[in-house]
DNA sequence: TTTAATCCCTATTAATTTACTAGGGTTTAA
DNA sequence: TTAAACCCTAGTAAATTAATAGGGATTAAA
């Protein structure tokens, strides 16, 4: 039940843009350096975020990425689903897509469990906005205070 | 973010015992046939369930497995954690073990997200008892009625 | 007492997925 | 014109998952 590096690195990348990009485009090479992720791999992750409308890209020299909307309008759920696909514990059309119907759904008992897990995950991540993480980061930075060496957001 | 077959098959196996074993030990070969899972693989899964105290085994001829406790005292959370390990979205001691502390936790912002996901998953599965699934199964069987061919619990 | 049914254990392999590298192409500000 | 940037996709290495394989121990019943 682990998130892959896509979700973990990708969320860090968006948070990096939210924190460091004050209406300025941030080059991927800068994010890559701060977050210690290779540019090539980050490119693949940010491509998903661009296609799903979380970030916008600016091509050419001096280009980079900016948030597509204000941080308080972007939920962590939207970010993670862009990167990971649906956040469901099982591959079942009936659970992952409200309109679909599973072929042997009539005798499937455990779907009751999977649906509850799926809903609780989505509710949790949809309730956290990117701006919440930005606030949290500023608070944490202020507390860290004179620790000059580590000023980027870190992850577990 | 998918559960592995360990969790999915294993939950089906326990439910099979809960439904079909009325104080009688159920042989693994029977579960394997009904659930269409190989005996050898199922053995590995049920070993985890035995070690964590979800089922008891009875060795020798006419042996098999029984629930270690009444179905209303066994939560789906306990079953899934026995099979999958912790249900956390990340590998972080601070999130998965209340007493531990993560080395760079002071600057880790995303742990806020992982903790909320982790708690919501655990709350969801701890709130479902095995007996709830047994009840659900009986209801579903009754509704299926004269469909004689598929009488075992199926999964998505 | 023998036999067959059953659980018990662990090593190995096959399949799949994840994580990443590599490298060529396009756009655009300076 | 050039260099800094994004854009795209094919390939590979590493890790994990899923399963197979097979020998051992226990015990009810013939």
XYZ file of N, CA and C in Angstrom, chain B residues 84-136:
159
model
N -0.349 -7.623 4.993
C 0.350 -6.615 4.202
C 1.442 -5.877 4.982
N 1.468 -6.055 6.277
C 2.295 -5.168 7.093
C 1.518 -3.877 7.303
N 2.187 -2.815 7.759
C 1.427 -1.584 8.003
C 0.801 -1.064 6.715
N -0.298 -0.342 6.866
C -1.034 0.111 5.685
C -0.700 1.560 5.335
N 0.482 1.987 5.685
C 0.883 3.368 5.465
C 1.327 3.615 4.026
N 1.098 4.840 3.522
C 1.482 5.174 2.147
C 2.971 5.429 1.972
N 3.705 5.561 3.068
C 5.155 5.783 2.990
C 5.882 4.988 4.058
N 7.175 4.823 3.843
C 8.007 4.150 4.815
C 8.615 5.224 5.709
N 7.992 5.504 6.811
C 8.511 6.540 7.705
C 8.216 6.109 9.112
N 9.257 5.916 9.886
C 9.098 5.387 11.238
C 8.168 6.256 12.071
N 8.258 7.552 11.876
C 7.470 8.451 12.712
C 5.969 8.296 12.460
N 5.642 7.907 11.233
C 4.234 7.738 10.896
C 3.749 6.338 11.255
N 4.593 5.350 11.050
C 4.168 3.967 11.232
C 4.333 3.453 12.654
N 5.019 4.196 13.471
C 5.259 3.758 14.845
C 5.262 4.997 15.725
N 4.266 5.104 16.567
C 4.045 6.312 17.359
C 5.267 6.743 18.169
N 6.072 5.769 18.594
C 7.187 6.082 19.469
C 8.434 6.559 18.728
N 8.573 6.172 17.481
C 9.787 6.487 16.743
C 9.822 7.957 16.333
N 11.030 8.394 15.987
C 11.158 9.756 15.462
C 11.993 9.746 14.200
N 11.514 10.462 13.211
C 12.200 10.488 11.926
C 13.359 11.479 12.010
N 14.467 11.143 11.366
C 15.690 11.934 11.528
C 15.546 13.379 11.051
N 14.945 13.597 9.880
C 14.794 14.985 9.442
C 13.340 15.444 9.530
N 12.686 14.997 10.579
C 11.261 15.288 10.729
C 10.993 16.778 10.894
N 11.989 17.507 11.393
C 11.754 18.928 11.656
C 11.451 19.725 10.391
N 12.024 19.295 9.267
C 11.788 20.035 8.028
C 10.891 19.278 7.044
N 10.338 18.171 7.480
C 9.506 17.364 6.587
C 8.079 17.882 6.619
N 7.632 18.397 5.501
C 6.304 18.989 5.443
C 5.266 17.977 4.986
N 5.675 17.116 4.078
C 4.702 16.187 3.505
C 4.258 15.101 4.488
N 5.000 14.942 5.574
C 4.575 13.911 6.539
C 3.182 14.214 7.071
N 2.832 15.474 7.057
C 1.500 15.924 7.416
C 0.454 15.223 6.537
N 0.768 15.115 5.261
C -0.127 14.440 4.311
C -0.154 12.928 4.554
N 1.029 12.346 4.681
C 1.105 10.877 4.826
C 0.402 10.413 6.093
N 0.537 11.206 7.150
C -0.097 10.842 8.408
C -1.621 10.840 8.270
N -2.148 11.829 7.600
C -3.608 11.899 7.433
C -4.116 10.732 6.593
N -3.366 10.389 5.552
C -3.774 9.246 4.718
C -3.730 7.964 5.547
N -2.624 7.773 6.229
C -2.427 6.573 7.029
C -3.540 6.404 8.064
N -3.821 7.462 8.801
C -4.860 7.381 9.824
C -6.223 7.077 9.220
N -6.518 7.678 8.082
C -7.847 7.476 7.515
C -8.030 6.051 7.011
N -6.963 5.462 6.473
C -7.045 4.064 6.030
C -7.270 3.157 7.235
N -6.456 3.351 8.273
C -6.568 2.483 9.442
C -7.917 2.625 10.131
N -8.415 3.858 10.238
C -9.734 4.041 10.841
C -10.804 3.305 10.043
N -10.693 3.384 8.726
C -11.702 2.748 7.873
C -11.727 1.234 8.076
N -10.568 0.599 8.002
C -10.543 -0.870 8.085
C -10.761 -1.387 9.510
N -10.393 -0.578 10.499
C -10.634 -1.018 11.877
C -12.116 -0.929 12.229
N -12.841 -0.179 11.456
C -14.269 -0.019 11.712
C -15.130 -1.076 11.042
N -14.499 -1.984 10.295
C -15.263 -3.065 9.653
C -14.880 -4.378 10.328
N -15.867 -5.085 10.834
C -15.614 -6.374 11.484
C -15.875 -7.511 10.496
N -15.188 -8.597 10.708
C -15.383 -9.770 9.851
C -16.846 -10.183 9.816
N -17.508 -10.041 10.951
C -18.934 -10.403 11.008
C -19.779 -9.529 10.075
N -19.366 -8.278 9.872
C -20.081 -7.406 8.929
C -20.039 -8.006 7.526
N -18.890 -8.573 7.177
C -18.744 -9.157 5.845
C -19.528 -10.459 5.731
N -19.579 -11.197 6.827
C -20.380 -12.427 6.825
C -21.846 -12.072 6.604
N -22.323 -11.073 7.320
C -23.710 -10.619 7.160
C -23.976 -10.182 5.723
N -23.060 -9.375 5.224
C -23.177 -8.869 3.848
C -23.235 -10.034 2.864
